[in-house]
Short mmCIF file of C-alpha atoms in Angstrom, two decimals:
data_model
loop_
_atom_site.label_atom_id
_atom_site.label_comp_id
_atom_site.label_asym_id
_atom_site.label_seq_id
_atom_site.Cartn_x
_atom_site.Cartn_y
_atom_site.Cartn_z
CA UNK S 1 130.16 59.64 112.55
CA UNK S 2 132.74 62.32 113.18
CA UNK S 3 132.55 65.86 112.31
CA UNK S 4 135.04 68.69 112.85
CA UNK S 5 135.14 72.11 111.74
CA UNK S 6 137.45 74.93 111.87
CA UNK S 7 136.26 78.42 111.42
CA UNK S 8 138.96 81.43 111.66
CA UNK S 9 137.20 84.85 111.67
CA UNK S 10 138.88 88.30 111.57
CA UNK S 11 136.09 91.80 112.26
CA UNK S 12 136.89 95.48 111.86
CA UNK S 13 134.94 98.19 112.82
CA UNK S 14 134.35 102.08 112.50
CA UNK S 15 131.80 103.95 114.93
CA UNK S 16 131.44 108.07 114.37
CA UNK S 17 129.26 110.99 114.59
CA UNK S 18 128.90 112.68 111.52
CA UNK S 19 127.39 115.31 113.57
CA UNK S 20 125.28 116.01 116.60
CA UNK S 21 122.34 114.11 114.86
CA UNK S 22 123.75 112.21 112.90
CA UNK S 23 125.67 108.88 113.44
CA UNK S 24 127.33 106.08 111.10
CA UNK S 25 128.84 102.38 111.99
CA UNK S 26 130.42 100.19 109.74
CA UNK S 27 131.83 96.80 110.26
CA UNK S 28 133.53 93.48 107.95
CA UNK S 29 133.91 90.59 109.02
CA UNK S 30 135.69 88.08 107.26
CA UNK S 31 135.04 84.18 108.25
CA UNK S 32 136.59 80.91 106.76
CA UNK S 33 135.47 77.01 107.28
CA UNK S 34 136.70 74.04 107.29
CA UNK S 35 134.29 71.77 107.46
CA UNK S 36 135.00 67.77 107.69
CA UNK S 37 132.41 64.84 108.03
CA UNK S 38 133.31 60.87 107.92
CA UNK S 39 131.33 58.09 108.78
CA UNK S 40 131.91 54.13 109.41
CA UNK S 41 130.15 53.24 106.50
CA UNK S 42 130.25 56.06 104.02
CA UNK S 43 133.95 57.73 104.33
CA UNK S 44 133.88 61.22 103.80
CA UNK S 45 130.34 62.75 103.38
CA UNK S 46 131.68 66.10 103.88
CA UNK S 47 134.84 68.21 102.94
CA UNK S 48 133.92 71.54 102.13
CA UNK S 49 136.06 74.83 102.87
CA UNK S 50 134.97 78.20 101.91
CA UNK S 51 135.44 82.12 102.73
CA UNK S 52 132.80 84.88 102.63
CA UNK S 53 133.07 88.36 103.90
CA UNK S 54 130.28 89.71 106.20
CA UNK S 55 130.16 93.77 105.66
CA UNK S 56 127.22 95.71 108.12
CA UNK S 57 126.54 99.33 107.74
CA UNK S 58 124.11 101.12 110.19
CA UNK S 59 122.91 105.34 110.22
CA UNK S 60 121.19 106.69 112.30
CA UNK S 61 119.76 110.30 112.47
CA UNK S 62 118.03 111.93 115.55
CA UNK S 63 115.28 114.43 114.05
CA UNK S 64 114.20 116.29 117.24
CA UNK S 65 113.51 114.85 120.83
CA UNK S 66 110.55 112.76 119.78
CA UNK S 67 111.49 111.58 116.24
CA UNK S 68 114.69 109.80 115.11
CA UNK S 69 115.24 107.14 112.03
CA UNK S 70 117.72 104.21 111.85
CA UNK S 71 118.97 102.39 108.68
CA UNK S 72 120.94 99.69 108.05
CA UNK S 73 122.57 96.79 106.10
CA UNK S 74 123.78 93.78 106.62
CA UNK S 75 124.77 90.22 105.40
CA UNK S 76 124.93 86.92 108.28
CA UNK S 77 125.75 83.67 108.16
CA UNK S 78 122.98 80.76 109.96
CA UNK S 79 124.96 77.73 110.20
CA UNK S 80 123.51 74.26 110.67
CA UNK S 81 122.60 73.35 114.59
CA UNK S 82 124.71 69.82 115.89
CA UNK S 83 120.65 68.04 116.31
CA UNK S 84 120.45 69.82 112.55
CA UNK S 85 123.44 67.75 111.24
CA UNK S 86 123.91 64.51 113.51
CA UNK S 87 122.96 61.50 110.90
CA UNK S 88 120.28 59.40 113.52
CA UNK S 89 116.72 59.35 113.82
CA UNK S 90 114.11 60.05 116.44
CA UNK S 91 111.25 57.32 116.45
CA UNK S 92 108.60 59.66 116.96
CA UNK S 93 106.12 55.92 116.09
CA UNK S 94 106.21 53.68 114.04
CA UNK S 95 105.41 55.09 111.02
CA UNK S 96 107.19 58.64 111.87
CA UNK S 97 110.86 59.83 112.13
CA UNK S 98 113.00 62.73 112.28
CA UNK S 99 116.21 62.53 111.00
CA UNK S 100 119.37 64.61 110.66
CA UNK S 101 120.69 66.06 107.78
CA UNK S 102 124.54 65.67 107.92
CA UNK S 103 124.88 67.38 104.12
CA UNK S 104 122.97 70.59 104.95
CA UNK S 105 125.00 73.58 104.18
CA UNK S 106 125.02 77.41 106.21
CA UNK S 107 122.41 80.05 104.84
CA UNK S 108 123.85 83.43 103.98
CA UNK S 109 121.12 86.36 103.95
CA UNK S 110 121.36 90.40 102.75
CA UNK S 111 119.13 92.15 104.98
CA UNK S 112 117.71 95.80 104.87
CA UNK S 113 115.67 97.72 107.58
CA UNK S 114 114.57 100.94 107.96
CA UNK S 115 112.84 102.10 111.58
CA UNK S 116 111.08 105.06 112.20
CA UNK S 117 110.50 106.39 115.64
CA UNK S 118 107.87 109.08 117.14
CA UNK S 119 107.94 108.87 120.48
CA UNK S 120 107.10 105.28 121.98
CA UNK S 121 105.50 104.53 118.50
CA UNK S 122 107.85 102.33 116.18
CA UNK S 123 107.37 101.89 112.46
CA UNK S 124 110.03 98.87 111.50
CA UNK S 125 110.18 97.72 107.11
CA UNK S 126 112.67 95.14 106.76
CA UNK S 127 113.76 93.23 103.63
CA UNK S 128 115.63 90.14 103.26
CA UNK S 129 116.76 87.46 101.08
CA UNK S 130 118.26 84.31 101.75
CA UNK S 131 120.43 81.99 99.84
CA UNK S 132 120.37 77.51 101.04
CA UNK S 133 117.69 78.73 103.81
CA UNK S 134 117.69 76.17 106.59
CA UNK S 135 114.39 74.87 107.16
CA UNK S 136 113.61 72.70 110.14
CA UNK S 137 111.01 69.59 110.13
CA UNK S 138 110.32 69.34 106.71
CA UNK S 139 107.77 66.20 105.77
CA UNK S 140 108.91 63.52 103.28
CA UNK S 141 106.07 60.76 102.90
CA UNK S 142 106.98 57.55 101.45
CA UNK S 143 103.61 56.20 99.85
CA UNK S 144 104.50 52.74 99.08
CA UNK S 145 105.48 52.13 103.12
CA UNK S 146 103.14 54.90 104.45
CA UNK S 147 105.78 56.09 106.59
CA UNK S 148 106.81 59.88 106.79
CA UNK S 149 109.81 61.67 107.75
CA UNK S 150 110.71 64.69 108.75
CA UNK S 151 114.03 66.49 108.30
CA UNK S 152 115.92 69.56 108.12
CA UNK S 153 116.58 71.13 104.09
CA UNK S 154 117.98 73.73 102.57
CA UNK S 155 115.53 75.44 100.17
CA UNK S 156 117.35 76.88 97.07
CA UNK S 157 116.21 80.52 98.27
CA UNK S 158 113.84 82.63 100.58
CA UNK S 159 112.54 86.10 100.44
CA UNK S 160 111.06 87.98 103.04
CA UNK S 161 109.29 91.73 103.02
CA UNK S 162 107.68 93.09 106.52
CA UNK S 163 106.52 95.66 108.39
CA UNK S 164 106.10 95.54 112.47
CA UNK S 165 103.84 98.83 114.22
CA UNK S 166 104.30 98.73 117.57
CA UNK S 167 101.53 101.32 119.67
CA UNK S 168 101.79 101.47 123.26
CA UNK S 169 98.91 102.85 125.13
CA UNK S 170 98.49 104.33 128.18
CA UNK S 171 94.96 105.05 129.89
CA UNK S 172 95.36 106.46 133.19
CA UNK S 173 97.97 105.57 135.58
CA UNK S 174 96.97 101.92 136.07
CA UNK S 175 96.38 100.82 132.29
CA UNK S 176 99.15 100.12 130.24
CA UNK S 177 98.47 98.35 126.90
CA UNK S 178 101.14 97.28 124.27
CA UNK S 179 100.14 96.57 120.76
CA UNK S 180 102.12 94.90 117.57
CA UNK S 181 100.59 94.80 113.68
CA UNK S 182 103.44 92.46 111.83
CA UNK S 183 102.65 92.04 108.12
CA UNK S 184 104.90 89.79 106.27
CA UNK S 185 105.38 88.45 102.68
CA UNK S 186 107.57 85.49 102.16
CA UNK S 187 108.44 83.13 98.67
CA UNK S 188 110.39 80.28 98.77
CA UNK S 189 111.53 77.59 96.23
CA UNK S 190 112.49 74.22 96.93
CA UNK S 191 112.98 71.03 95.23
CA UNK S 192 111.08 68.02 96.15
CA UNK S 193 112.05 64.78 94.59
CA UNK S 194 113.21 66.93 92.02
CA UNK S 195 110.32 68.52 91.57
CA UNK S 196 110.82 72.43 91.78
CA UNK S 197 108.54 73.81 94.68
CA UNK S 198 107.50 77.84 94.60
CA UNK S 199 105.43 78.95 97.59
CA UNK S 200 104.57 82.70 98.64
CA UNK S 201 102.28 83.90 101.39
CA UNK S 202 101.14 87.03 102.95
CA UNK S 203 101.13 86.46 106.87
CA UNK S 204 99.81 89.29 109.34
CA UNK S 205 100.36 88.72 113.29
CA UNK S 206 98.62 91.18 115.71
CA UNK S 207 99.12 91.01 119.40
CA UNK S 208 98.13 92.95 122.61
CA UNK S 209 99.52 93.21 126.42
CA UNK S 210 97.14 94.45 128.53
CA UNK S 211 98.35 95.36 132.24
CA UNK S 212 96.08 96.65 134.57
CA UNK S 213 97.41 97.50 138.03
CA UNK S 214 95.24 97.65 141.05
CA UNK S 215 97.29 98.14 144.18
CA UNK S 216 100.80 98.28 145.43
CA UNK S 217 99.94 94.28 145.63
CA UNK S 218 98.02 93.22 142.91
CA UNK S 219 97.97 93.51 138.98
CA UNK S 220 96.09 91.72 136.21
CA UNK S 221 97.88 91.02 133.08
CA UNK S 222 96.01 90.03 129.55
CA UNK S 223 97.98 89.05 126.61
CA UNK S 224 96.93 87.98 123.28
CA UNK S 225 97.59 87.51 119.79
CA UNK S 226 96.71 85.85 116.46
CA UNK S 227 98.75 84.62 113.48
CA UNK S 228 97.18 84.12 110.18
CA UNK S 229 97.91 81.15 107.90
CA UNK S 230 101.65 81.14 106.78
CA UNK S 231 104.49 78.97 105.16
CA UNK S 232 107.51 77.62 106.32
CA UNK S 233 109.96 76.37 104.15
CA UNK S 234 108.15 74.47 101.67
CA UNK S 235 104.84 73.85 104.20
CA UNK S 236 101.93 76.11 104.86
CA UNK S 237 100.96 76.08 108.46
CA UNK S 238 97.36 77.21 109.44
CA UNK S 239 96.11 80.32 111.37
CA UNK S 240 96.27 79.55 115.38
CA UNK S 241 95.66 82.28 118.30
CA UNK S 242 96.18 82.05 122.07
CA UNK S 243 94.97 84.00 125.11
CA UNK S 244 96.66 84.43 128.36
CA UNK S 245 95.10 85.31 131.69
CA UNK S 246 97.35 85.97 134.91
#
């Protein structure tokens, strides 16, 4: 097979203070591909050419020395990785493959996020949806040779809503400890063997980093965290945890 692809991009930008606490960026970014794909045995699999502009918008606004509050737009392009793409397959055994997915197309996503600062505390709320999401080993089981492959897809949309805490604490000179709540709500819809697929899910994550120094020589380090049962692209994964000791 034999790809090439041409992509000529063009970006403009505009950074100023509206005042002392108050700041604004803007930026557009214009990108077009051309995207070509022939094989020995096929011809042309892909010939696809497209433009999209890419606009970003970011205020921020300092409230007082320990307060501020950032938000901000913008809309990004994921293309397709070359192991995404490549059309050959990784004998994983037997009865198990991976393969490349030479027709999968770039995701485009519109993302919000607000942040929220007091002091070394961080409030983050982001929302974002996503149009031909990429998702990466996606299981296709063929019953009548009980063999299963897995693959990279593009799911018809995605949808994402979250909200990250981070608390730092500090006890005494020695302790440090650095904690993250993530809650996150996703949806998805794909089609399977033309079968339309909805899935939504309400993941949490919580994590901590403990660091405990006791000497100019010597610290102790815990970190640990937990992720509840989520989905990804159209599978649900269950809840795993892990716990580091150093």
């Amino acid at each position: 097979s034999d790809l090439k692809e041409n992509i000529i991009a063009g970006f403009a930008t505009v950074d100023f203070k509206i005042n002392e606490n108050n700041t604004f960026k803007a930026g557009l970014r214009y990108e077009y591909t051309d995207s070509k794909l022939n094989t020995d045995k096929e011809g042309s699999v892909v010939d696809r050419q497209f433009g999209q502009f890419f606009p970003s918008i970011f205020y921020s606004r300092k409230i007082n020395d320990a307060q501020s509050f950032n938000l901000s737009y913008s809309r990004r392009i994921t293309r397709p990785t070359f192991n995404d793409m490549a059309p050959f397959a990784i004998f994983l055994d037997p009865n198990t493959f991976f393969f490349g997915n030479a027709s999968l197309q770039p995701a485009t996503a519109n993302n919000i996020k607000a942040d929220y600062r007091l002091n070394s505390y961080m409030l983050s709320i982001q929302y974002s949806r996503e149009d031909s999401t990429i998702a990466r080993f996606q299981d296709r089981v063929n019953l009548s040779s009980n063999q299963q492959a897995y693959e990279p897809i593009n799911l018809s949309n995605s949808e994402n809503i979250s909200a990250n805490l981070s608390i730092p604490i500090y006890i005494g000179n020695n302790w440090t400890m650095q904690n993250n709540i993530l809650v996150l709500y996703s949806q998805a819809e794909s089609y399977y063997d033309d079968v339309l697929v909805k899935l939504s899910n309400t993941n949490y994550n919580i994590s901590t980093t403990q660091t405990l120094l006791l000497n100019n020589d010597y610290s102790i380090e815990l970190n640990a965290f937990y992720n509840s049962p989520s989905i990804s692209g159209r599978s649900k994964n269950e809840s795993f945890y892990a716990v580091n000791f150093g």
